Amino acid sequence: MLKEKIVKEIREKGFIPFDRFVEICLYDPEFGYYTRKRTGANPAEDFVTAPEVSESFGKTVADYLKRRAEELSLPLKILELGGGKGFLAKDIVETLNPESYTILEVREKPDWLKGINWVKSLKEVEPFEGIVISNEFFDAFPFKRIKNLNGELREVVVREKNGELYEDAVPFSGEIPCQIGEGEEYCFFIGWEEFLRELSEKLKRGLFITFDYGGKCREISGRKSFRAFRRNRLVEDYLSYPGETDLTALVDFDYLSSTLERTGFTVEKLTHQSSFLLENGIEKILEPGGAPQALMLLVDMGRKFKVLEATRARSR
Ligand SMILES: C[S@@+](CC[C@H](N)C(=O)[O-])C[C@H]1O[C@@H](n2cnc3c(N)ncnc32)[C@H](O)[C@@H]1O
């Protein structure tokens, strides 16, 4: 069981930093939440994502990609990061019939998904010109939880006693990209930079677009960013069922933007998902009777989710 694996690692090391705990819980090859649990064919297990709500999301995105590819003279070669169950890929491929569509995903390819290349590592991707797209990808990276306690930064770690896991905090000597006030906590996705550096080596020229929940540093810094979901519920006891629980945090779009800029991209714009979908004609695509889905995409997710667009110019 995953808990036993975690306890064993803690006994060897004394404690594990929170980002290591998240990495094991989500991506352990045998028992990880993404590698082993959320792998069924149906949408909505523990949480529902925009492409799973309605195909109007993917079709609106597809129309937008077609227009932008024409404007930027880009081939319709698409790489999707963390494509999950493949719903966005299916809707984009049906609408656009692109030259190629590749999904980067750590778990197995669903049997029903046709006409799509599937890779488990960026190393398998040949350098290309085209489009990189993702939905709820950057929030699925392991993250540290850094607290400001009595004016000092402390890092959440996980310890164990008699086989039970518990939270503790140790001094944190690094820097964080967002200022936090007394008692506040910042979720620090430290793996983004290495990933984006490798991605920018692969994307020789093109468009990068990502959808995720979160906001600018000042919008999220006072809010509870770390969240755990199990069986469609927000839960507090995230230590009790490792591997059964999704662990995630709000995306700091200021930090994502500065990381993109540092790794060779140019950030073009950040908008709300609702504005993006309305500006790109979702109302013409919504299925008859699709009012509940429209409300979810435009109002609930529409306000919480942002769309960040960047470009990558050909390097000299
Ligand atoms: C929150 S899910 C979103 C899935 C899908 N994009 C959607 O909207 O339904 C995040 C996905 O990203 C994948 N993922 C996260 N980090 C990854 C990485 N470094 N390489 C490949 N896949 C990754 C996970 O396995 C998971 O399926």
Short mmCIF file of C-alpha atoms and ligand atoms in Angstrom, two decimals:
data_model
loop_
_atom_site.label_atom_id
_atom_site.label_comp_id
_atom_site.label_asym_id
_atom_site.label_seq_id
_atom_site.Cartn_x
_atom_site.Cartn_y
_atom_site.Cartn_z
CA MET A 1 0.00 0.00 0.00
CA LEU A 2 1.08 3.55 -0.64
CA LYS A 3 0.95 4.61 3.00
CA GLU A 4 3.44 1.89 3.90
CA LYS A 5 5.79 3.02 1.14
CA ILE A 6 5.62 6.60 2.44
CA VAL A 7 6.20 5.53 6.05
CA LYS A 8 9.25 3.50 4.95
CA GLU A 9 10.74 6.51 3.12
CA ILE A 10 10.10 8.79 6.11
CA ARG A 11 11.77 6.31 8.48
CA GLU A 12 14.85 6.32 6.23
CA LYS A 13 15.01 10.12 5.89
CA GLY A 14 13.45 11.49 9.09
CA PHE A 15 10.76 13.42 7.18
CA ILE A 16 9.80 14.18 3.58
CA PRO A 17 9.19 17.66 2.15
CA PHE A 18 5.61 18.28 1.05
CA ASP A 19 6.50 18.30 -2.68
CA ARG A 20 7.96 14.79 -2.34
CA PHE A 21 4.77 13.70 -0.57
CA VAL A 22 2.67 15.08 -3.47
CA GLU A 23 4.94 13.41 -6.02
CA ILE A 24 4.49 10.00 -4.39
CA CYS A 25 0.73 10.42 -3.89
CA LEU A 26 0.04 11.49 -7.47
CA TYR A 27 2.71 9.68 -9.50
CA ASP A 28 3.91 6.56 -7.66
CA PRO A 29 4.13 3.99 -10.50
CA GLU A 30 2.19 1.37 -8.50
CA PHE A 31 -0.34 3.34 -6.45
CA GLY A 32 -0.27 7.00 -7.59
CA TYR A 33 -3.52 8.92 -7.96
CA TYR A 34 -2.88 9.83 -11.62
CA THR A 35 -0.83 6.80 -12.59
CA ARG A 36 -3.21 4.23 -11.14
CA LYS A 37 -6.47 5.64 -9.91
CA ARG A 38 -7.94 8.29 -12.21
CA THR A 39 -7.61 6.08 -15.27
CA GLY A 40 -11.20 4.96 -16.07
CA ALA A 41 -12.87 5.89 -19.38
CA ASN A 42 -15.61 8.02 -17.83
CA PRO A 43 -15.40 11.74 -17.18
CA ALA A 44 -15.59 13.15 -13.63
CA GLU A 45 -13.93 11.01 -11.01
CA ASP A 46 -13.33 13.09 -7.86
CA PHE A 47 -13.37 16.25 -9.98
CA VAL A 48 -14.58 17.28 -13.41
CA THR A 49 -12.52 19.25 -15.92
CA ALA A 50 -13.77 21.64 -18.62
CA PRO A 51 -13.32 19.23 -21.57
CA GLU A 52 -15.28 16.64 -19.56
CA VAL A 53 -18.17 19.07 -18.93
CA SER A 54 -19.06 19.63 -22.58
CA GLU A 55 -17.52 19.17 -26.02
CA SER A 56 -18.34 22.83 -26.69
CA PHE A 57 -15.19 23.68 -24.68
CA GLY A 58 -12.84 21.72 -26.98
CA LYS A 59 -14.64 22.86 -30.13
CA THR A 60 -14.39 26.53 -29.15
CA VAL A 61 -10.70 26.05 -28.36
CA ALA A 62 -10.23 24.32 -31.73
CA ASP A 63 -11.74 27.26 -33.64
CA TYR A 64 -9.45 29.61 -31.75
CA LEU A 65 -6.35 27.51 -32.52
CA LYS A 66 -7.24 27.45 -36.22
CA ARG A 67 -7.47 31.25 -36.32
CA ARG A 68 -4.25 31.79 -34.36
CA ALA A 69 -2.35 29.22 -36.43
CA GLU A 70 -3.36 31.13 -39.58
CA GLU A 71 -2.37 34.48 -38.05
CA LEU A 72 1.02 33.15 -36.96
CA SER A 73 1.54 30.95 -40.07
CA LEU A 74 1.93 27.87 -37.90
CA PRO A 75 1.40 24.28 -39.00
CA LEU A 76 -1.44 22.50 -37.20
CA LYS A 77 0.90 20.28 -35.21
CA ILE A 78 -0.39 20.11 -31.67
CA LEU A 79 1.19 18.87 -28.45
CA GLU A 80 -1.17 18.57 -25.48
CA LEU A 81 0.41 18.47 -22.03
CA GLY A 82 -1.26 16.15 -19.50
CA GLY A 83 -4.10 15.16 -21.81
CA GLY A 84 -5.72 12.95 -19.13
CA LYS A 85 -8.61 10.92 -20.50
CA GLY A 86 -8.29 12.47 -23.99
CA PHE A 87 -11.59 14.41 -24.17
CA LEU A 88 -10.00 17.71 -25.28
CA ALA A 89 -7.88 15.86 -27.85
CA LYS A 90 -10.93 14.12 -29.32
CA ASP A 91 -12.90 17.37 -29.69
CA ILE A 92 -9.97 19.27 -31.22
CA VAL A 93 -9.06 16.46 -33.63
CA GLU A 94 -12.70 16.07 -34.78
CA THR A 95 -13.02 19.82 -35.38
CA LEU A 96 -9.60 20.63 -36.85
CA ASN A 97 -8.24 17.45 -38.38
CA PRO A 98 -4.68 18.65 -37.56
CA GLU A 99 -1.49 17.45 -39.24
CA SER A 100 -0.54 15.75 -35.98
CA TYR A 101 -1.79 15.61 -32.39
CA THR A 102 0.41 14.28 -29.60
CA ILE A 103 -0.50 13.86 -25.94
CA LEU A 104 2.16 13.94 -23.24
CA GLU A 105 0.73 11.92 -20.35
CA VAL A 106 2.34 9.77 -17.66
CA ARG A 107 -0.45 7.22 -17.62
CA GLU A 108 -1.63 4.73 -20.25
CA LYS A 109 -3.42 5.71 -23.46
CA PRO A 110 -7.17 4.99 -23.39
CA ASP A 111 -8.09 2.25 -25.92
CA TRP A 112 -10.88 4.27 -27.54
CA LEU A 113 -8.71 7.25 -28.47
CA LYS A 114 -7.79 7.10 -32.16
CA GLY A 115 -5.53 9.20 -34.40
CA ILE A 116 -3.43 10.52 -31.55
CA ASN A 117 0.24 9.94 -30.67
CA TRP A 118 0.85 9.25 -26.99
CA VAL A 119 4.16 9.93 -25.27
CA LYS A 120 5.09 9.61 -21.60
CA SER A 121 8.07 11.94 -21.61
CA LEU A 122 9.08 15.12 -23.44
CA LYS A 123 12.24 13.26 -24.47
CA GLU A 124 10.11 11.33 -26.96
CA VAL A 125 8.94 14.56 -28.69
CA GLU A 126 10.84 15.70 -31.80
CA PRO A 127 11.50 19.47 -32.06
CA PHE A 128 8.60 21.07 -33.94
CA GLU A 129 6.79 24.27 -34.94
CA GLY A 130 3.18 24.39 -33.88
CA ILE A 131 0.94 24.61 -30.84
CA VAL A 132 1.26 23.50 -27.21
CA ILE A 133 -1.99 23.33 -25.28
CA SER A 134 -2.95 22.21 -21.77
CA ASN A 135 -5.84 22.22 -19.35
CA GLU A 136 -5.24 21.78 -15.61
CA PHE A 137 -1.67 20.64 -16.23
CA PHE A 138 0.48 23.07 -14.25
CA ASP A 139 -1.60 22.57 -11.07
CA ALA A 140 -0.80 18.84 -11.23
CA PHE A 141 2.93 19.33 -10.56
CA PRO A 142 4.30 18.58 -7.08
CA PHE A 143 4.45 21.72 -4.92
CA LYS A 144 5.98 22.88 -1.68
CA ARG A 145 3.84 24.55 0.98
CA ILE A 146 5.67 27.52 2.47
CA LYS A 147 4.23 29.31 5.49
CA ASN A 148 5.06 32.70 6.97
CA LEU A 149 5.14 32.01 10.72
CA ASN A 150 6.29 34.77 13.09
CA GLY A 151 8.02 36.54 10.22
CA GLU A 152 9.98 33.45 9.17
CA LEU A 153 9.42 31.19 6.19
CA ARG A 154 8.80 27.55 7.10
CA GLU A 155 8.26 24.58 4.83
CA VAL A 156 5.59 21.96 5.49
CA VAL A 157 7.00 18.45 5.79
CA VAL A 158 5.40 15.08 6.50
CA ARG A 159 6.55 12.93 9.43
CA GLU A 160 5.27 9.65 10.88
CA LYS A 161 4.64 8.24 14.33
CA ASN A 162 3.61 4.62 14.89
CA GLY A 163 2.77 4.34 11.19
CA GLU A 164 0.50 7.43 11.15
CA LEU A 165 1.43 10.46 9.04
CA TYR A 166 1.38 14.00 10.40
CA GLU A 167 2.32 17.50 9.24
CA ASP A 168 5.17 19.51 10.65
CA ALA A 169 7.13 22.57 9.48
CA VAL A 170 10.90 23.14 9.23
CA PRO A 171 12.81 26.36 8.40
CA PHE A 172 12.88 27.22 4.68
CA SER A 173 16.02 28.99 3.54
CA GLY A 174 15.08 29.55 -0.14
CA GLU A 175 13.07 32.36 -1.67
CA ILE A 176 9.51 32.30 -2.92
CA PRO A 177 8.26 34.28 -5.91
CA CYS A 178 5.24 35.80 -4.12
CA GLN A 179 5.14 37.85 -0.89
CA ILE A 180 2.90 36.37 1.81
CA GLY A 181 1.66 37.92 5.04
CA GLU A 182 1.87 36.59 8.58
CA GLY A 183 0.11 33.21 8.89
CA GLU A 184 -0.35 32.87 5.13
CA GLU A 185 0.78 29.94 3.00
CA TYR A 186 2.17 29.87 -0.54
CA CYS A 187 2.16 26.78 -2.77
CA PHE A 188 5.40 26.75 -4.72
CA PHE A 189 5.51 24.61 -7.89
CA ILE A 190 9.26 24.21 -8.18
CA GLY A 191 9.25 21.77 -11.16
CA TRP A 192 7.78 24.21 -13.70
CA GLU A 193 11.08 25.82 -14.66
CA GLU A 194 12.87 22.60 -15.58
CA PHE A 195 9.84 21.39 -17.52
CA LEU A 196 9.39 24.66 -19.46
CA ARG A 197 13.09 24.80 -20.29
CA GLU A 198 12.84 21.37 -21.87
CA LEU A 199 9.59 22.32 -23.61
CA SER A 200 11.11 25.44 -25.11
CA GLU A 201 13.86 23.27 -26.61
CA LYS A 202 11.19 21.22 -28.33
CA LEU A 203 8.92 24.06 -29.48
CA LYS A 204 11.08 25.80 -32.06
CA ARG A 205 8.37 28.33 -32.93
CA GLY A 206 4.78 28.47 -31.91
CA LEU A 207 1.88 29.19 -29.64
CA PHE A 208 1.50 28.07 -26.03
CA ILE A 209 -1.90 28.19 -24.35
CA THR A 210 -2.87 26.89 -20.93
CA PHE A 211 -6.10 26.86 -18.89
CA ASP A 212 -5.98 26.56 -15.11
CA TYR A 213 -7.46 27.78 -11.85
CA GLY A 214 -5.65 30.44 -9.90
CA GLY A 215 -4.73 34.06 -10.35
CA LYS A 216 -2.03 36.63 -9.98
CA CYS A 217 0.12 36.42 -6.85
CA ARG A 218 -1.74 39.25 -5.08
CA GLU A 219 -5.11 37.58 -5.85
CA ILE A 220 -4.19 34.18 -4.42
CA SER A 221 -1.73 35.04 -1.63
CA GLY A 222 -4.37 35.50 1.08
CA ARG A 223 -6.47 32.51 -0.05
CA LYS A 224 -6.33 28.86 0.85
CA SER A 225 -4.42 27.52 -2.12
CA PHE A 226 -3.75 23.87 -1.22
CA ARG A 227 -6.76 21.60 -1.67
CA ALA A 228 -7.43 17.87 -1.51
CA PHE A 229 -10.32 16.10 -3.27
CA ARG A 230 -11.71 12.62 -2.72
CA ARG A 231 -14.91 11.20 -4.22
CA ASN A 232 -16.00 14.62 -5.53
CA ARG A 233 -15.57 16.26 -2.12
CA LEU A 234 -13.10 18.74 -0.78
CA VAL A 235 -11.48 16.90 2.17
CA GLU A 236 -9.26 17.92 5.08
CA ASP A 237 -7.87 14.48 6.02
CA TYR A 238 -5.56 14.29 3.02
CA LEU A 239 -2.97 12.27 4.98
CA SER A 240 -5.33 9.37 5.65
CA TYR A 241 -5.77 8.00 2.12
CA PRO A 242 -2.64 8.71 0.07
CA GLY A 243 -3.09 7.69 -3.57
CA GLU A 244 -6.89 7.91 -3.21
CA THR A 245 -6.89 11.69 -2.90
CA ASP A 246 -6.09 14.36 -5.48
CA LEU A 247 -3.73 17.01 -4.11
CA THR A 248 -3.63 20.34 -5.91
CA ALA A 249 -3.08 24.08 -5.48
CA LEU A 250 -3.99 27.35 -7.15
CA VAL A 251 -1.70 28.37 -10.00
CA ASP A 252 0.22 31.61 -9.43
CA PHE A 253 0.01 33.07 -12.95
CA ASP A 254 2.62 35.74 -12.15
CA TYR A 255 5.13 33.02 -11.36
CA LEU A 256 4.05 30.92 -14.36
CA SER A 257 4.46 34.01 -16.61
CA SER A 258 7.90 34.89 -15.27
CA THR A 259 9.00 31.25 -15.63
CA LEU A 260 7.78 31.21 -19.23
CA GLU A 261 9.68 34.43 -19.96
CA ARG A 262 12.86 33.03 -18.37
CA THR A 263 12.65 29.89 -20.49
CA GLY A 264 12.30 31.55 -23.90
CA PHE A 265 8.59 32.33 -24.29
CA THR A 266 6.88 35.71 -24.64
CA VAL A 267 3.72 36.04 -22.58
CA GLU A 268 0.95 37.59 -24.70
CA LYS A 269 -2.11 37.70 -22.47
CA LEU A 270 -3.95 36.41 -19.43
CA THR A 271 -7.76 36.34 -19.49
CA HIS A 272 -10.65 34.73 -17.64
CA GLN A 273 -11.88 31.47 -19.15
CA SER A 274 -15.40 32.97 -19.40
CA SER A 275 -14.16 35.93 -21.52
CA PHE A 276 -12.06 33.61 -23.67
CA LEU A 277 -14.99 31.28 -24.41
CA LEU A 278 -17.46 34.10 -25.08
CA GLU A 279 -15.05 36.03 -27.31
CA ASN A 280 -14.51 32.86 -29.30
CA GLY A 281 -18.16 32.08 -29.91
CA ILE A 282 -19.03 29.26 -27.51
CA GLU A 283 -22.71 30.26 -27.73
CA LYS A 284 -22.77 29.15 -31.41
CA ILE A 285 -21.40 25.73 -30.48
CA LEU A 286 -23.31 24.86 -27.29
CA GLU A 287 -25.57 21.85 -27.71
CA PRO A 288 -29.36 22.36 -27.38
CA GLY A 289 -30.25 21.87 -23.70
CA GLY A 290 -26.66 22.66 -22.73
CA ALA A 291 -27.54 25.39 -20.23
CA PRO A 292 -26.17 23.59 -17.12
CA GLN A 293 -22.87 22.91 -18.90
CA ALA A 294 -22.71 26.51 -20.15
CA LEU A 295 -23.27 27.79 -16.62
CA MET A 296 -20.49 25.58 -15.30
CA LEU A 297 -17.99 26.54 -18.03
CA LEU A 298 -18.84 30.25 -18.08
CA VAL A 299 -19.85 31.08 -14.53
CA ASP A 300 -18.38 28.60 -12.06
CA MET A 301 -15.18 27.55 -13.85
CA GLY A 302 -15.31 30.66 -16.03
CA ARG A 303 -14.52 32.93 -13.11
CA LYS A 304 -12.02 30.70 -11.33
CA PHE A 305 -10.08 29.65 -14.42
CA LYS A 306 -7.64 31.75 -16.39
CA VAL A 307 -6.21 31.34 -19.88
CA LEU A 308 -2.58 32.22 -20.40
CA GLU A 309 -1.25 32.62 -23.92
CA ALA A 310 2.42 32.89 -24.87
CA THR A 311 4.43 32.64 -28.07
CA ARG A 312 7.82 31.21 -28.84
CA ALA A 313 9.79 32.90 -31.58
CA ARG A 314 12.34 30.99 -33.63
CA SER A 315 15.65 31.10 -31.73
CA ARG A 316 18.59 32.61 -33.60
C1 LIG B 1 -5.76 17.53 -13.51
S1 LIG B 1 -5.38 16.34 -14.72
C2 LIG B 1 -6.07 17.13 -16.16
C3 LIG B 1 -6.35 16.17 -17.28
C4 LIG B 1 -6.91 16.79 -18.57
N1 LIG B 1 -6.04 17.83 -19.09
C5 LIG B 1 -8.29 17.35 -18.39
O1 LIG B 1 -8.48 18.54 -18.50
O2 LIG B 1 -9.22 16.56 -18.13
C6 LIG B 1 -3.62 16.55 -14.95
C7 LIG B 1 -3.00 15.49 -15.85
O3 LIG B 1 -1.64 15.85 -16.12
C8 LIG B 1 -0.83 14.67 -16.10
N2 LIG B 1 0.54 15.11 -15.80
C9 LIG B 1 0.94 15.92 -14.80
N3 LIG B 1 2.28 16.15 -14.85
C10 LIG B 1 2.73 15.49 -15.93
C11 LIG B 1 4.02 15.37 -16.55
N4 LIG B 1 5.09 15.99 -16.05
N5 LIG B 1 4.12 14.64 -17.67
C12 LIG B 1 3.02 14.04 -18.20
N6 LIG B 1 1.78 14.12 -17.67
C13 LIG B 1 1.62 14.82 -16.55
C14 LIG B 1 -1.49 13.81 -15.02
O4 LIG B 1 -1.18 12.44 -15.18
C15 LIG B 1 -2.97 14.12 -15.22
O5 LIG B 1 -3.59 13.19 -16.09
#
